[in-house]
Coordinates of C-alpha atoms in Angstrom, one line a residue:
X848 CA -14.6 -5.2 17.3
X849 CA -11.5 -3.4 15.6
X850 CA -9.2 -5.0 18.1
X851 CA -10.4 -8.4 17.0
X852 CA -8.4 -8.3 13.8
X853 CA -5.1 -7.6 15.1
X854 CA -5.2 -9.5 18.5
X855 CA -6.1 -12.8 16.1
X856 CA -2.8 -11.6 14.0
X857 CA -1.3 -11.7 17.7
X858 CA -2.3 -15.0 18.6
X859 CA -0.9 -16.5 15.5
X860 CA 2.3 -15.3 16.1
X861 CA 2.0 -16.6 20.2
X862 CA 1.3 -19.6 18.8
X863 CA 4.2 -19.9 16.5
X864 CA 6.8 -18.5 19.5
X865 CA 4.7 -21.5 21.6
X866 CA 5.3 -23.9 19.2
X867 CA 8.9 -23.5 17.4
X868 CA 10.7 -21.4 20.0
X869 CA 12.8 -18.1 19.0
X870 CA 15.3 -19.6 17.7
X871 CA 13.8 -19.7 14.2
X872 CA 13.3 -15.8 14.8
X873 CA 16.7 -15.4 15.8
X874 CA 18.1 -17.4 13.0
X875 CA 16.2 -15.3 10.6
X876 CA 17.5 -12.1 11.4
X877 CA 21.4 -13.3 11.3
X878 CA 20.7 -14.5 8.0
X879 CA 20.3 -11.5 6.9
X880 CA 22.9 -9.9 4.9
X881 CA 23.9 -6.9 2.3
X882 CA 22.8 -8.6 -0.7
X883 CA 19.3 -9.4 0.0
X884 CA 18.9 -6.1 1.4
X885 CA 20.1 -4.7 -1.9
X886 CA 17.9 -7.2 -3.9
X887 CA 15.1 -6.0 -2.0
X888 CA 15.6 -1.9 -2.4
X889 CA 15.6 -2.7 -6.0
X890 CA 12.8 -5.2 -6.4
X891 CA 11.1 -2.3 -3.5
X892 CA 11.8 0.4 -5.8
X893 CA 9.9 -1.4 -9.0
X894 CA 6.9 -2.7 -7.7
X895 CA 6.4 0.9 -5.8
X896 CA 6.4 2.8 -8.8
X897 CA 4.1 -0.2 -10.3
X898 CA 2.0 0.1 -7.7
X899 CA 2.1 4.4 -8.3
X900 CA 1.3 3.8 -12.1
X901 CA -1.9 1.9 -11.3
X902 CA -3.0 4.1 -8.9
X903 CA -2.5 6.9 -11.4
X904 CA -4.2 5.1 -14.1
X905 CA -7.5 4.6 -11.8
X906 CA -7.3 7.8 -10.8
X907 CA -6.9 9.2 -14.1
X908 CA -10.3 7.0 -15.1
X909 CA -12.3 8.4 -12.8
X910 CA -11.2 12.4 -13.3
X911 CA -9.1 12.5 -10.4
X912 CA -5.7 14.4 -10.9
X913 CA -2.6 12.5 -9.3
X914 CA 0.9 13.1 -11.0
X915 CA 3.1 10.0 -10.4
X916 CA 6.2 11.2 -8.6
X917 CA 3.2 12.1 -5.9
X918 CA 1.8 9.0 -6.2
X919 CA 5.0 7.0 -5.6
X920 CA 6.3 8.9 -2.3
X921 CA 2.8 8.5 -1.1
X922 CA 2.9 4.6 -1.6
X923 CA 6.5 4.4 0.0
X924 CA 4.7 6.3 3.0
X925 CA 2.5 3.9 3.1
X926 CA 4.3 0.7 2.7
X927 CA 5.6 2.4 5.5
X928 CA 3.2 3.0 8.0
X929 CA 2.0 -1.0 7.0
X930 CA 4.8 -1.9 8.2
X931 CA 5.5 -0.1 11.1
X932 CA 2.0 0.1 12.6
X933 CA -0.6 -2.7 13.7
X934 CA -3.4 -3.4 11.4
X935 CA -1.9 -3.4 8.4
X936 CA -3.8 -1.3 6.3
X937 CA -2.7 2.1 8.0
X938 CA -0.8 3.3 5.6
X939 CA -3.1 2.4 2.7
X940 CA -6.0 4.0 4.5
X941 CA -3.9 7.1 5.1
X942 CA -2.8 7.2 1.3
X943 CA -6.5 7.4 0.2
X944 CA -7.9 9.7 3.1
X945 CA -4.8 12.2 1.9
X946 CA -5.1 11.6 -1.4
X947 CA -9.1 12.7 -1.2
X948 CA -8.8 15.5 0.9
X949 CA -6.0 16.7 -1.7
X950 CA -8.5 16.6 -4.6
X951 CA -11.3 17.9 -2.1
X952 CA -13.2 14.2 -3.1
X953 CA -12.4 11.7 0.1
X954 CA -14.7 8.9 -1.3
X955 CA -12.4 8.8 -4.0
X956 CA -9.5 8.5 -2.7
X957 CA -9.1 5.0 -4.1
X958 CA -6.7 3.1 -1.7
X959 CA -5.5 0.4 -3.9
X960 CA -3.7 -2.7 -1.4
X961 CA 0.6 -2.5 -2.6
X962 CA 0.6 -6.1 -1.8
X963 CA -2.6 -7.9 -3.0
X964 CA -0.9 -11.1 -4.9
X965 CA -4.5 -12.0 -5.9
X966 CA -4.8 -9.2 -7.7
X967 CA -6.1 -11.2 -10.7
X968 CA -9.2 -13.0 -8.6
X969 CA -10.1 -9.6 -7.6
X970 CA -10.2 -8.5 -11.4
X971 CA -12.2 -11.5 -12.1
X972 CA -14.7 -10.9 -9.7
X973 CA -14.3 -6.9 -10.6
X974 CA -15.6 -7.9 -13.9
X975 CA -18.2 -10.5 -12.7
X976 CA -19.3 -7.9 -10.3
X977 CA -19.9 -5.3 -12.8
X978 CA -21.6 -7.4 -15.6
X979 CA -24.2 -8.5 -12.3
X980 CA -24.4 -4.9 -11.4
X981 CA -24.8 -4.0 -15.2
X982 CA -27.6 -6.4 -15.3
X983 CA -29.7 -6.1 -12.3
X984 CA -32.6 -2.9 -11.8
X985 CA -33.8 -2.3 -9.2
X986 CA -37.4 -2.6 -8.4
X987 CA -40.3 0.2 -7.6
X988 CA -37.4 2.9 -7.9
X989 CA -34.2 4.1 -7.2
X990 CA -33.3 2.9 -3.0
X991 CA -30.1 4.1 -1.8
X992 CA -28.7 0.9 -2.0
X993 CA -29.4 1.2 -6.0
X994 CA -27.5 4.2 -6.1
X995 CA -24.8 3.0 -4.8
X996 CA -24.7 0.0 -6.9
X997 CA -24.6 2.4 -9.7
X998 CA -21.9 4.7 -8.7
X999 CA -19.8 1.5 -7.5
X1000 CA -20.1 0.0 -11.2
X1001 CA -19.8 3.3 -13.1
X1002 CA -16.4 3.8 -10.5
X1003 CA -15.7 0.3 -11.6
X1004 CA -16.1 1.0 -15.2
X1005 CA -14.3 4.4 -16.0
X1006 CA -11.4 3.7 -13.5
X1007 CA -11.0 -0.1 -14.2
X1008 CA -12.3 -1.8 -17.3
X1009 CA -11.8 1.2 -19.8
X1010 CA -9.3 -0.1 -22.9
X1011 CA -6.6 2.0 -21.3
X1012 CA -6.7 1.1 -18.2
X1013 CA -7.1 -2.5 -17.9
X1014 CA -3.9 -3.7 -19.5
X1015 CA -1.4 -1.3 -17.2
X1016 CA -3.6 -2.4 -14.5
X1017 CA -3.3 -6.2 -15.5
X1018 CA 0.6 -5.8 -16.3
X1019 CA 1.5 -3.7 -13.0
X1020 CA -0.4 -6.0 -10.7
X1021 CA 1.6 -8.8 -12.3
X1022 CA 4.5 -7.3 -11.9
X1023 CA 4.2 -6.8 -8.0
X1024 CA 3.1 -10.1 -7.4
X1025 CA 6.2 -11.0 -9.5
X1026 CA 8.3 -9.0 -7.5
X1027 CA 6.9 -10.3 -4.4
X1028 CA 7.4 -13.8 -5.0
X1029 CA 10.9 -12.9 -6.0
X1030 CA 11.6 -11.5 -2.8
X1031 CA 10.3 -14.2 -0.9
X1032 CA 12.1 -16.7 -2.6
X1033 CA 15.7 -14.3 -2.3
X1034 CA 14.6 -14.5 2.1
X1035 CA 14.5 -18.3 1.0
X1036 CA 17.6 -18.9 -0.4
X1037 CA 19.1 -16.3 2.6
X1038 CA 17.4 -17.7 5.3
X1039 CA 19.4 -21.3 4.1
X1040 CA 16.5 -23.3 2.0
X1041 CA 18.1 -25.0 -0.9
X1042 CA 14.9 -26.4 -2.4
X1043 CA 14.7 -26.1 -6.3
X1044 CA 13.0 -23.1 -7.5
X1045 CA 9.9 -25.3 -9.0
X1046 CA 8.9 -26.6 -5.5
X1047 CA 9.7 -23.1 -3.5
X1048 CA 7.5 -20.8 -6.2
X1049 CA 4.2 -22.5 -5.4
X1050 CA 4.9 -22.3 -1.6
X1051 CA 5.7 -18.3 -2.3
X1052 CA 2.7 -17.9 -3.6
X1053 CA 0.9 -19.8 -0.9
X1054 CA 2.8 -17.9 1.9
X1055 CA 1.6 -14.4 -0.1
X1056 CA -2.4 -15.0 0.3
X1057 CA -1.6 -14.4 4.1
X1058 CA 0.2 -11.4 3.7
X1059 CA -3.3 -9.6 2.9
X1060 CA -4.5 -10.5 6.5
X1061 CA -4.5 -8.2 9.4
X1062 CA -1.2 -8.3 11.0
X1063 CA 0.5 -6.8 13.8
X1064 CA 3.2 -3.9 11.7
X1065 CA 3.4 -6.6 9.3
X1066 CA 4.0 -9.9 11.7
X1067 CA 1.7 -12.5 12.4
X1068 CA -0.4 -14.4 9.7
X1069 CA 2.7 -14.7 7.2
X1070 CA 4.9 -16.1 9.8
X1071 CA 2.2 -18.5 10.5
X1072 CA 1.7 -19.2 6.9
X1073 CA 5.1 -19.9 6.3
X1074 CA 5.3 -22.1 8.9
X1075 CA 2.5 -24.0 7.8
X1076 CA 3.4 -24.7 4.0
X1077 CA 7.0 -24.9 4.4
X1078 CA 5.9 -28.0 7.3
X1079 CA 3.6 -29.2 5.0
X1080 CA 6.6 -29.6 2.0
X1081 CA 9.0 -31.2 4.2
X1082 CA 11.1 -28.3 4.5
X1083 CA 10.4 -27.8 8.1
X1084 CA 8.5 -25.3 9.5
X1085 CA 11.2 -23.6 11.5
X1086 CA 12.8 -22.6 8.0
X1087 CA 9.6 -20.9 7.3
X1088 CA 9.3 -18.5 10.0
X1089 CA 13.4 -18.0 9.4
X1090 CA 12.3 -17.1 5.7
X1091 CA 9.3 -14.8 7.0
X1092 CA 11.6 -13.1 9.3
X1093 CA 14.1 -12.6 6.1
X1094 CA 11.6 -11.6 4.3
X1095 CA 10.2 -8.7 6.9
X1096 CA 13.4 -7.5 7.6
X1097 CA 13.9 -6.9 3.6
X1098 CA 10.6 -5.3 2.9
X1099 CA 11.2 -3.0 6.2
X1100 CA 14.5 -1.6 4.7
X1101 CA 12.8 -1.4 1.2
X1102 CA 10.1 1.3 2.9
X1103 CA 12.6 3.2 4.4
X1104 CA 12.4 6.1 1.9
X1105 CA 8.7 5.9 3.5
X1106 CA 10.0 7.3 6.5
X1107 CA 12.0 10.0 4.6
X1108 CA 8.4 11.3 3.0
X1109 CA 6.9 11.5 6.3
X1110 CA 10.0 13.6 8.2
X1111 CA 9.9 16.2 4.7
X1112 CA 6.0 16.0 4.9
X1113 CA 6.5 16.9 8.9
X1114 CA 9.5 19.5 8.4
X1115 CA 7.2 21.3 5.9
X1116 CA 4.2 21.5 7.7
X1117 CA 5.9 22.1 11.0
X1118 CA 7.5 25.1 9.3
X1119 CA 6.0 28.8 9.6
X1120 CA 4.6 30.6 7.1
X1121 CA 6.8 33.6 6.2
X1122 CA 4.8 36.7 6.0
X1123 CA 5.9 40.3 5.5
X1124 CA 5.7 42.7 7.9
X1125 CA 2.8 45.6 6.8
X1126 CA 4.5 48.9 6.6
X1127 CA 3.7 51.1 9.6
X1128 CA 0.9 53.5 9.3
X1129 CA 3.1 56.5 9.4
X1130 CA 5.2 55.8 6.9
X1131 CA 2.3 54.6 4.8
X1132 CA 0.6 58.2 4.9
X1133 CA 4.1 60.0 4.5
X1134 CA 4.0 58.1 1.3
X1135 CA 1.4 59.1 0.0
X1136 CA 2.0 62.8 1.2
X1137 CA 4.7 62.6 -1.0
X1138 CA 3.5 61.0 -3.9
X1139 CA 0.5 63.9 -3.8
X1140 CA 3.2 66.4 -3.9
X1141 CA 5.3 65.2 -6.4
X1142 CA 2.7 64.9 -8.6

């Protein structure tokens, strides 16, 4: 049922076509323009290396070596590949799969999602999670679902709730959801919605919780999404599809330097080993003829 996912994220965006027409896609894309781009590179650039930090501060927790210049071309790829492949969750999959085999330690790899605005529920229940799991023992021995449990919560609790950890966790996951919002709200304004900031910042944040559902390279539930709450404000639900497209076109040309890690990761891989040439086996033996007799 893997195709289930994406073909739903399909549907949704059928059903938006169906319902609105292009023209709200159309609109979106000739809204867009040099300055949101710009905005977006920036805001792109800041919530990557956000993003990199945290990842290196988990890894760090749990003994796992990842420098952060790594980390950040390997989230650009993979903002990348989200966005340019259907499911979604390519790139974040392909981030942690690399990531393990690099350290020879798949399982933990640690793929952490680049745009999970409820990245403070999930701490929540991280910590509820782990105090349960802390609690809880297992019955007539240790079952492999015990084990688990265990390594889960002592994964939990040196990569996530350690006093170092937890606050750059808490303040870069604020930061990208920040940064996310702030972006949306720039494909607003672009895409022509001149509501005040106080009504468009909770229907940001709505519009966001959809962005973690499987999509097709990105489309689907957050065009749907934005539909839906921007109808449901009375800003009309064609101007929320125009602001989804804005904002997809933005965040594609913000993971462009994705592309540019995976051509150098290709070029270098695609390129041959030099070797040197081993000296013939007559001129080996002559040389050491020689050295014999100069000696």
């Amino acid at each position: 049922m893997s195709w289930a996912r994406p073909a739903g994220a399909a549907a949704t965006l059928a059903i938006v076509v169906w319902r609105l027409g292009a023209g709200p896609f159309l609109d979106g894309v000739r809204a867009v323009d040099g300055r949101a781009l710009a905005a977006a590179a920036a805001i792109g650039l800041l919530t990557t290396v956000c993003c990199a930090w945290r990842w290196t501060t988990v890894a760090r927790g749990l003994g796992v070596r990842l420098s952060l210049p790594v980390a950040v071309a390997a989230y650009y790829r993979s903002l990348f590949l989200n966005l340019t492949l259907p499911g979604g969750v390519v790139g974040d999959v392909h981030r942690g799969v690399s990531h393990g085999r690099d350290v020879d330690d798949v399982g933990r790899g640690l793929p952490v999602r680049s745009s999970m605005p409820l990245v403070a529920v999930a701490l929540v229940a991280t910590l509820i999670g782990a105090v349960l799991v802390g609690r809880v023992r297992p019955r007539g021995g240790r079952s492999r679902w015990a084990r688990l449990r265990s390594a889960m919560a002592g994964d939990v609790r040196d990569g996530l709730l350690t006093r170092r950890a937890l606050p750059a966790i808490v303040l870069t996951s604020a930061v990208v959801v920040i940064g996310h919002a702030v972006t949306l709200l720039i494909a607003a304004r672009t895409a022509g919605t001149t509501a005040p900031l106080s009504r468009m910042l909770p229907l940001a944040l709505l519009a966001m919780m959809a962005m973690v559902l499987p999509s097709v390279a990105g489309w689907g539930p957050r065009e749907g999404a934005t539909a839906w709450v921007f109808g449901a404000a009375g800003l009309g639900a064609g101007q929320g599809v125009a602001t989804a497209v804005v904002y997809g076109v933005m965040v594609l040309v913000a993971s462009l330097p994705g592309a540019v890690v995976l051509v150098a990761v290709w070029l270098r891989r695609a390129r041959p080993a030099v070797q040197r040439e081993p000296l013939p086996a007559r001129i080996r033996v002559v040389s050491r003829s020689e050295g014999a007799a100069d000696a």
